[in-house]
């Protein structure tokens, strides 16, 4: 799932569920967290931006395969 250049309230579709990102300051208080990490791309001086979705937003519980 590529979240590069994501915007507020943008919806992403994936095989498990529809993930709705509602990025804002209040999200952490509701157990919603999106962690951004910057890593160096080997052989260049550019940085790669990657996101780790800690909790599925607007979902009662983490998704699981049925």
mmCIF file of C-alpha atoms in Angstrom:
data_model
loop_
_atom_site.group_PDB
_atom_site.id
_atom_site.type_symbol
_atom_site.label_atom_id
_atom_site.label_comp_id
_atom_site.label_asym_id
_atom_site.label_seq_id
_atom_site.Cartn_x
_atom_site.Cartn_y
_atom_site.Cartn_z
ATOM 1 C CA UNK A 1 0.000 0.000 0.000
ATOM 2 C CA UNK A 2 1.611 3.217 -1.133
ATOM 3 C CA UNK A 3 0.744 6.225 0.999
ATOM 4 C CA UNK A 4 3.138 8.629 -0.689
ATOM 5 C CA UNK A 5 1.568 12.055 -1.014
ATOM 6 C CA UNK A 6 -1.526 11.079 0.937
ATOM 7 C CA UNK A 7 -3.944 13.787 1.965
ATOM 8 C CA UNK A 8 -6.336 14.193 4.858
ATOM 9 C CA UNK A 9 -9.415 11.951 4.754
ATOM 10 C CA UNK A 10 -8.126 9.980 1.796
ATOM 11 C CA UNK A 11 -9.470 6.446 1.422
ATOM 12 C CA UNK A 12 -7.292 3.528 0.325
ATOM 13 C CA UNK A 13 -8.619 0.162 -0.817
ATOM 14 C CA UNK A 14 -6.728 -2.994 0.057
ATOM 15 C CA UNK A 15 -7.632 -6.706 0.076
ATOM 16 C CA UNK A 16 -8.418 -6.756 3.797
ATOM 17 C CA UNK A 17 -10.605 -3.716 4.220
ATOM 18 C CA UNK A 18 -11.138 -0.124 3.234
ATOM 19 C CA UNK A 19 -8.691 1.987 5.223
ATOM 20 C CA UNK A 20 -9.795 5.550 5.779
ATOM 21 C CA UNK A 21 -6.993 7.855 6.858
ATOM 22 C CA UNK A 22 -8.156 10.711 9.024
ATOM 23 C CA UNK A 23 -4.885 12.410 9.873
ATOM 24 C CA UNK A 24 -5.137 14.988 12.603
ATOM 25 C CA UNK A 25 -3.882 15.967 16.019
ATOM 26 C CA UNK A 26 -6.728 14.190 17.825
ATOM 27 C CA UNK A 27 -5.997 10.850 16.185
ATOM 28 C CA UNK A 28 -3.443 9.726 18.755
ATOM 29 C CA UNK A 29 -6.004 10.075 21.538
ATOM 30 C CA UNK A 30 -8.279 7.619 19.733
ATOM 31 C CA UNK A 31 -5.648 4.948 19.163
ATOM 32 C CA UNK A 32 -5.115 6.001 15.561
ATOM 33 C CA UNK A 33 -1.521 6.439 14.595
ATOM 34 C CA UNK A 34 0.382 6.705 11.357
ATOM 35 C CA UNK A 35 4.151 6.602 11.738
ATOM 36 C CA UNK A 36 6.328 8.071 9.024
ATOM 37 C CA UNK A 37 9.917 6.933 8.683
ATOM 38 C CA UNK A 38 12.598 8.425 6.450
ATOM 39 C CA UNK A 39 15.336 6.140 5.181
ATOM 40 C CA UNK A 40 18.236 6.768 2.852
ATOM 41 C CA UNK A 41 17.940 5.128 -0.575
ATOM 42 C CA UNK A 42 21.173 3.157 -1.103
ATOM 43 C CA UNK A 43 23.638 4.803 -3.470
ATOM 44 C CA UNK A 44 21.879 8.173 -3.459
ATOM 45 C CA UNK A 45 21.424 11.112 -1.157
ATOM 46 C CA UNK A 46 17.651 10.994 -1.502
ATOM 47 C CA UNK A 47 15.411 9.936 1.336
ATOM 48 C CA UNK A 48 12.645 7.390 0.989
ATOM 49 C CA UNK A 49 9.425 8.148 2.807
ATOM 50 C CA UNK A 50 7.550 5.140 4.149
ATOM 51 C CA UNK A 51 4.499 4.837 6.332
ATOM 52 C CA UNK A 52 3.517 2.220 8.873
ATOM 53 C CA UNK A 53 -0.158 2.001 9.701
ATOM 54 C CA UNK A 54 -0.323 1.155 13.405
ATOM 55 C CA UNK A 55 -4.091 0.972 13.730
ATOM 56 C CA UNK A 56 -6.831 0.762 11.146
ATOM 57 C CA UNK A 57 -8.774 3.998 11.359
ATOM 58 C CA UNK A 58 -12.574 3.927 11.672
ATOM 59 C CA UNK A 59 -12.522 0.154 12.090
ATOM 60 C CA UNK A 60 -13.815 -1.548 15.254
ATOM 61 C CA UNK A 61 -10.858 -3.919 15.378
ATOM 62 C CA UNK A 62 -7.777 -4.707 13.312
ATOM 63 C CA UNK A 63 -8.654 -6.443 10.029
ATOM 64 C CA UNK A 64 -8.259 -10.168 9.645
ATOM 65 C CA UNK A 65 -8.578 -12.621 6.795
ATOM 66 C CA UNK A 66 -11.921 -14.374 6.611
#
